[in-house]
XYZ file of C-alpha atoms in Angstrom:
265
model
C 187.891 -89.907 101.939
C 185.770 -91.993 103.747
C 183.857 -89.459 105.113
C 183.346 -85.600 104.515
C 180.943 -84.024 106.719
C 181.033 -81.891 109.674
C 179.112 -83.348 112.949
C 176.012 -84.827 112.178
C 176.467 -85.305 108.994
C 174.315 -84.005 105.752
C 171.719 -84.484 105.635
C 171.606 -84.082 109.278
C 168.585 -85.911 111.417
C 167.263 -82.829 113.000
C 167.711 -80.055 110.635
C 165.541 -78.703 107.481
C 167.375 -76.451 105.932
C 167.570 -75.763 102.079
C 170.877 -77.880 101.696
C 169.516 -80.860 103.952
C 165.930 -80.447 101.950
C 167.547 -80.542 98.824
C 168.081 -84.487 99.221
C 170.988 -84.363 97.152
C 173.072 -84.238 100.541
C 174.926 -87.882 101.185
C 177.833 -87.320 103.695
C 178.809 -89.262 106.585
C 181.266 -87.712 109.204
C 184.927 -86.880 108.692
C 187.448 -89.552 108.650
C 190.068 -90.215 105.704
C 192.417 -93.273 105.513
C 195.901 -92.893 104.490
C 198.617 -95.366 103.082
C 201.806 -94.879 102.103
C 202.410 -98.608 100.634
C 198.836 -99.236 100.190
C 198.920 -102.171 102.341
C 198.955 -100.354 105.593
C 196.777 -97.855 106.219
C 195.942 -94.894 109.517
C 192.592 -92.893 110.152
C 192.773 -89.631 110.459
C 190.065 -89.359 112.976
C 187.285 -92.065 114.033
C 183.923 -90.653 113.111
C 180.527 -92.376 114.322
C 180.110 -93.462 111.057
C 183.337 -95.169 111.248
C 182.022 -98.809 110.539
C 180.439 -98.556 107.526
C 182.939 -96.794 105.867
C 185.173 -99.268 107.100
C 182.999 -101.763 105.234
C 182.511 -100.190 102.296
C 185.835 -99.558 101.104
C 188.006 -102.193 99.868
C 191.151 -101.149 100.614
C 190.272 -101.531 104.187
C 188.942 -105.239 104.297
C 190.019 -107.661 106.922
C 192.213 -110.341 105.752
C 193.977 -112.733 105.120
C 193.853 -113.694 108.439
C 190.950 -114.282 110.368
C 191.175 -110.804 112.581
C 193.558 -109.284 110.553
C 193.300 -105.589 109.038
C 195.292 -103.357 107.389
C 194.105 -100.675 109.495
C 197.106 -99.872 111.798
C 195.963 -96.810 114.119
C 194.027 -93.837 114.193
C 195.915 -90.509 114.242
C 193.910 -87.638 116.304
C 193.603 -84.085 115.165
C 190.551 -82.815 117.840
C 189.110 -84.672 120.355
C 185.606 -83.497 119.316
C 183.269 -86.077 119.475
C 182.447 -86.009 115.503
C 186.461 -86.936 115.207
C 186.758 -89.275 118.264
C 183.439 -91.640 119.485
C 184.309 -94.167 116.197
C 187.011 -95.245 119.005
C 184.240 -97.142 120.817
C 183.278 -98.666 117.481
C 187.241 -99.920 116.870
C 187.149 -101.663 120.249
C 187.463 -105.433 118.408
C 190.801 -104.829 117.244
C 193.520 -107.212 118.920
C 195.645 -104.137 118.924
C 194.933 -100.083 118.784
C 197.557 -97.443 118.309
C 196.293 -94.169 118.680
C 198.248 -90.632 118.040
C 197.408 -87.343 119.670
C 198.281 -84.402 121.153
C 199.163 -84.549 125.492
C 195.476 -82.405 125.578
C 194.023 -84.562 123.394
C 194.778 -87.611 125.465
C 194.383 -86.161 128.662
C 190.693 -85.018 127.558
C 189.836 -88.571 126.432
C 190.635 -90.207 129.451
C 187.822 -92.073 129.752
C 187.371 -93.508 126.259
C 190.861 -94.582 126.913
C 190.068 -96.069 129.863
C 186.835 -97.574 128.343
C 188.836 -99.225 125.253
C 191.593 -100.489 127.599
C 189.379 -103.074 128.789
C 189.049 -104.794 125.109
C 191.479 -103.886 123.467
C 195.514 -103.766 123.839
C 195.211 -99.669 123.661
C 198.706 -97.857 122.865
C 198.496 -94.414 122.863
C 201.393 -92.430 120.864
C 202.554 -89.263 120.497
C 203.114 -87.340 117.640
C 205.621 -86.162 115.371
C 206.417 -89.932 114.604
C 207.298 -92.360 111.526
C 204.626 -94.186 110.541
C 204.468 -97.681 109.070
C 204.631 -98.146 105.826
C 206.717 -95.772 104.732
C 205.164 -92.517 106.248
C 206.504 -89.571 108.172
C 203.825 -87.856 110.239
C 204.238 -83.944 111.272
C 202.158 -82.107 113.229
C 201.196 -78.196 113.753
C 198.815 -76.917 116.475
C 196.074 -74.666 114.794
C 193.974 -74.160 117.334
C 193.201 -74.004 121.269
C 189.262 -74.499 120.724
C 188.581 -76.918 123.329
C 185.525 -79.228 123.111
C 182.383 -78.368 125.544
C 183.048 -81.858 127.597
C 186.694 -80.421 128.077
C 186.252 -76.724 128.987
C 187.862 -77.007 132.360
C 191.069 -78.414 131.257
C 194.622 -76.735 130.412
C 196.598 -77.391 127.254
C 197.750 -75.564 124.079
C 197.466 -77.780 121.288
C 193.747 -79.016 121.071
C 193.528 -78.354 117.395
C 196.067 -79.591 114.400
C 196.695 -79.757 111.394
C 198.988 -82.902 110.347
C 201.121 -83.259 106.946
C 202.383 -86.597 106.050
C 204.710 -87.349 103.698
C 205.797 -90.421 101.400
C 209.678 -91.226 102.837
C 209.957 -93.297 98.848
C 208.828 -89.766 96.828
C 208.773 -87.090 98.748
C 204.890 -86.231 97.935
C 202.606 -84.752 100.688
C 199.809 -84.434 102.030
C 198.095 -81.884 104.633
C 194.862 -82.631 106.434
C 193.791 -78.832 107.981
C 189.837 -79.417 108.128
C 189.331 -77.730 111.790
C 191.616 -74.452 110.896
C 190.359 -71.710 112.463
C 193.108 -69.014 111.020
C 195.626 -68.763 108.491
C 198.955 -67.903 110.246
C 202.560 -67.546 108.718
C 203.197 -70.783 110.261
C 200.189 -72.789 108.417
C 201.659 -71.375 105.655
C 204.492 -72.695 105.836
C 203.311 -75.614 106.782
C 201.141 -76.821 103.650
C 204.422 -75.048 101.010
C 205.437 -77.937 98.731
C 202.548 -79.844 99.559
C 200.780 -81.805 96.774
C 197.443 -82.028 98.018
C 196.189 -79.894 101.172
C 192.659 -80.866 102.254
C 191.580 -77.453 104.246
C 188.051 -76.841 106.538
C 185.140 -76.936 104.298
C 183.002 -76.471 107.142
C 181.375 -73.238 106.220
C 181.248 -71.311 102.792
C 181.002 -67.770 104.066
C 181.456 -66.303 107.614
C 177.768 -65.829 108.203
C 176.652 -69.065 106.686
C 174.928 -70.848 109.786
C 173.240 -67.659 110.842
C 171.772 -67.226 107.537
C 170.839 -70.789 107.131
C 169.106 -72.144 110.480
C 168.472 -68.345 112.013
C 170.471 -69.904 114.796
C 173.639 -67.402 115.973
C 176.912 -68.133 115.707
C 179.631 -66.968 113.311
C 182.249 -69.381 111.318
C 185.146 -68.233 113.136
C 183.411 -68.272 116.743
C 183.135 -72.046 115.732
C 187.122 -72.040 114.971
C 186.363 -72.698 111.673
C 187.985 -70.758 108.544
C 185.021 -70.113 106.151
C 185.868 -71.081 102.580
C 185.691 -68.087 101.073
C 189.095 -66.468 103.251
C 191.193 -69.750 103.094
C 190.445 -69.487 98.844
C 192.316 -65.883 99.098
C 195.593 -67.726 100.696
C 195.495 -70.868 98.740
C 196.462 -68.905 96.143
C 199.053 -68.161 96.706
C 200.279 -72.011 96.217
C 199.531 -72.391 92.617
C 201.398 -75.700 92.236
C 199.605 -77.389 95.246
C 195.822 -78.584 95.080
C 193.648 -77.284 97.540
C 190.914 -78.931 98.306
C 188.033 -79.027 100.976
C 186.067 -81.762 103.562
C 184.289 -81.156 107.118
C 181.274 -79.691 104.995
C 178.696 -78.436 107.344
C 175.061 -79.787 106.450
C 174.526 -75.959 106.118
C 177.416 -75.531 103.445
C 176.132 -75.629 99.648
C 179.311 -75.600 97.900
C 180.704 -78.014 95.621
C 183.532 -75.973 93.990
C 186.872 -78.446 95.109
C 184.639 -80.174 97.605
C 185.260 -83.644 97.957
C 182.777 -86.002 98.161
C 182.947 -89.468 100.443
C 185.029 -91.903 98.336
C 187.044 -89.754 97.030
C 190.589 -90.657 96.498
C 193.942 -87.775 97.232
C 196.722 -89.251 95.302
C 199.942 -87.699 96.077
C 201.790 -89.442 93.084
């Protein structure tokens, strides 16, 4: 986990509410790095505050050679701005490969066009097989388009991706922008080991309650905590647990932190 905040991050810079008050708060935006060898390694998402965590994590240092990095590409699952503008911030790398949905690309047409210019940009579709020993699947979620992107067509502007070990057959499901729990999400995390679900909000009412401002989870396409807890359930042997916490969101029950590590075996 290198990062497990919603947009803006907790605490956030213009908010006082209790949680942000507290001071306890220390999340930077959500990104997580996967590896299936644990030599080569994918972002889920590019946060802002992709850099630092960059820096701060070992696994993820450059090396051995002098522009070399074990980061191989960045897989898309919104093109929100809290999941896409650490693009800008990835522009050094001799060589991008970036995975999203045909909406997703089409809306970031100009960050594409922006990046082409320093780096050797390949943009990918997904289902794929990933390097080091990874297959990648993908499940549209949602059709929640970002505010930048409300005039454009498409279906599948939200997912949810599962990736899976080729070697051992353990999984992994990254669902932290789910705004329902449909028979096909369902049967999408089944058999997963570890399912990392949207953490954004606690309760349905949360942000109304908390800043006075309006605005209900679900409106936000985001499946408060305490609904998705009711179908998790129903997976006893898989472990649920949940990132994209809102600044708002003062729940630590299986919340991870940034750092964390989601070991599938």
């Amino acid at each position: 986990m290198l990062g497990s905040a919603a947009g803006g991050g907790a605490p956030q810079w213009n908010c006082a509410c209790a949680v942000c008050l507290d001071g306890r708060a220390d999340r930077t935006q959500d990104t997580v790095a996967v590896s299936g060898d644990g030599t080569v390694w994918y972002l889920i998402n590019a946060g802002p505050d992709i850099r630092s965590q960059i820096l701060r994590t070992p696994d993820l240092a450059p090396g051995p050679g002098l522009r070399q990095t074990p980061v191989r590409g960045v897989l898309l699952t919104t093109a929100e701005l809290d999941h896409t503008l650490g693009l800008l911030s990835l522009r050094e790398a001799v060589r991008l490969e970036v995975y999203a949905t045909a909406a997703v690309t089409e809306a970031l047409a100009p960050v594409r066009s922006m990046l082409g210019h320093y780096t050797d940009l390949r943009w990918r579709a997904m289902p794929v097989r990933l390097d080091g020993g990874l297959d990648l699947d993908r499940l549209t979620v949602g059709r929640k388009r970002p505010r930048y992107a409300a005039d454009l067509d498409g279906a599948d502007w939200v997912s949810a991706l599962r990736l899976t070990d080729r070697r051992t057959g353990s999984s992994f499901v990254y669902a932290t922008c789910l705004p329902a729990w449909t028979a096909e999400f369902d049967a999408f995390v089944a058999g997963a080991d570890q399912v990392l679900l949207d953490g954004t909000f606690a309760t349905e009412d949360e942000l109304t309650r908390a800043t006075g401002r309006p605005g209900s989870a679900s409106s936000m396409g985001h499946l408060p905590m305490a609904s998705s807890r009711v179908h998790a359930a129903r997976h006893p042997g898989t472990r649920f647990r949940y990132g994209h916490v809102n600044n708002t969101n003062p729940s630590t029950a299986d919340v991870v932190a940034d750092g964390s590590e989601l070991l599938t075996s």
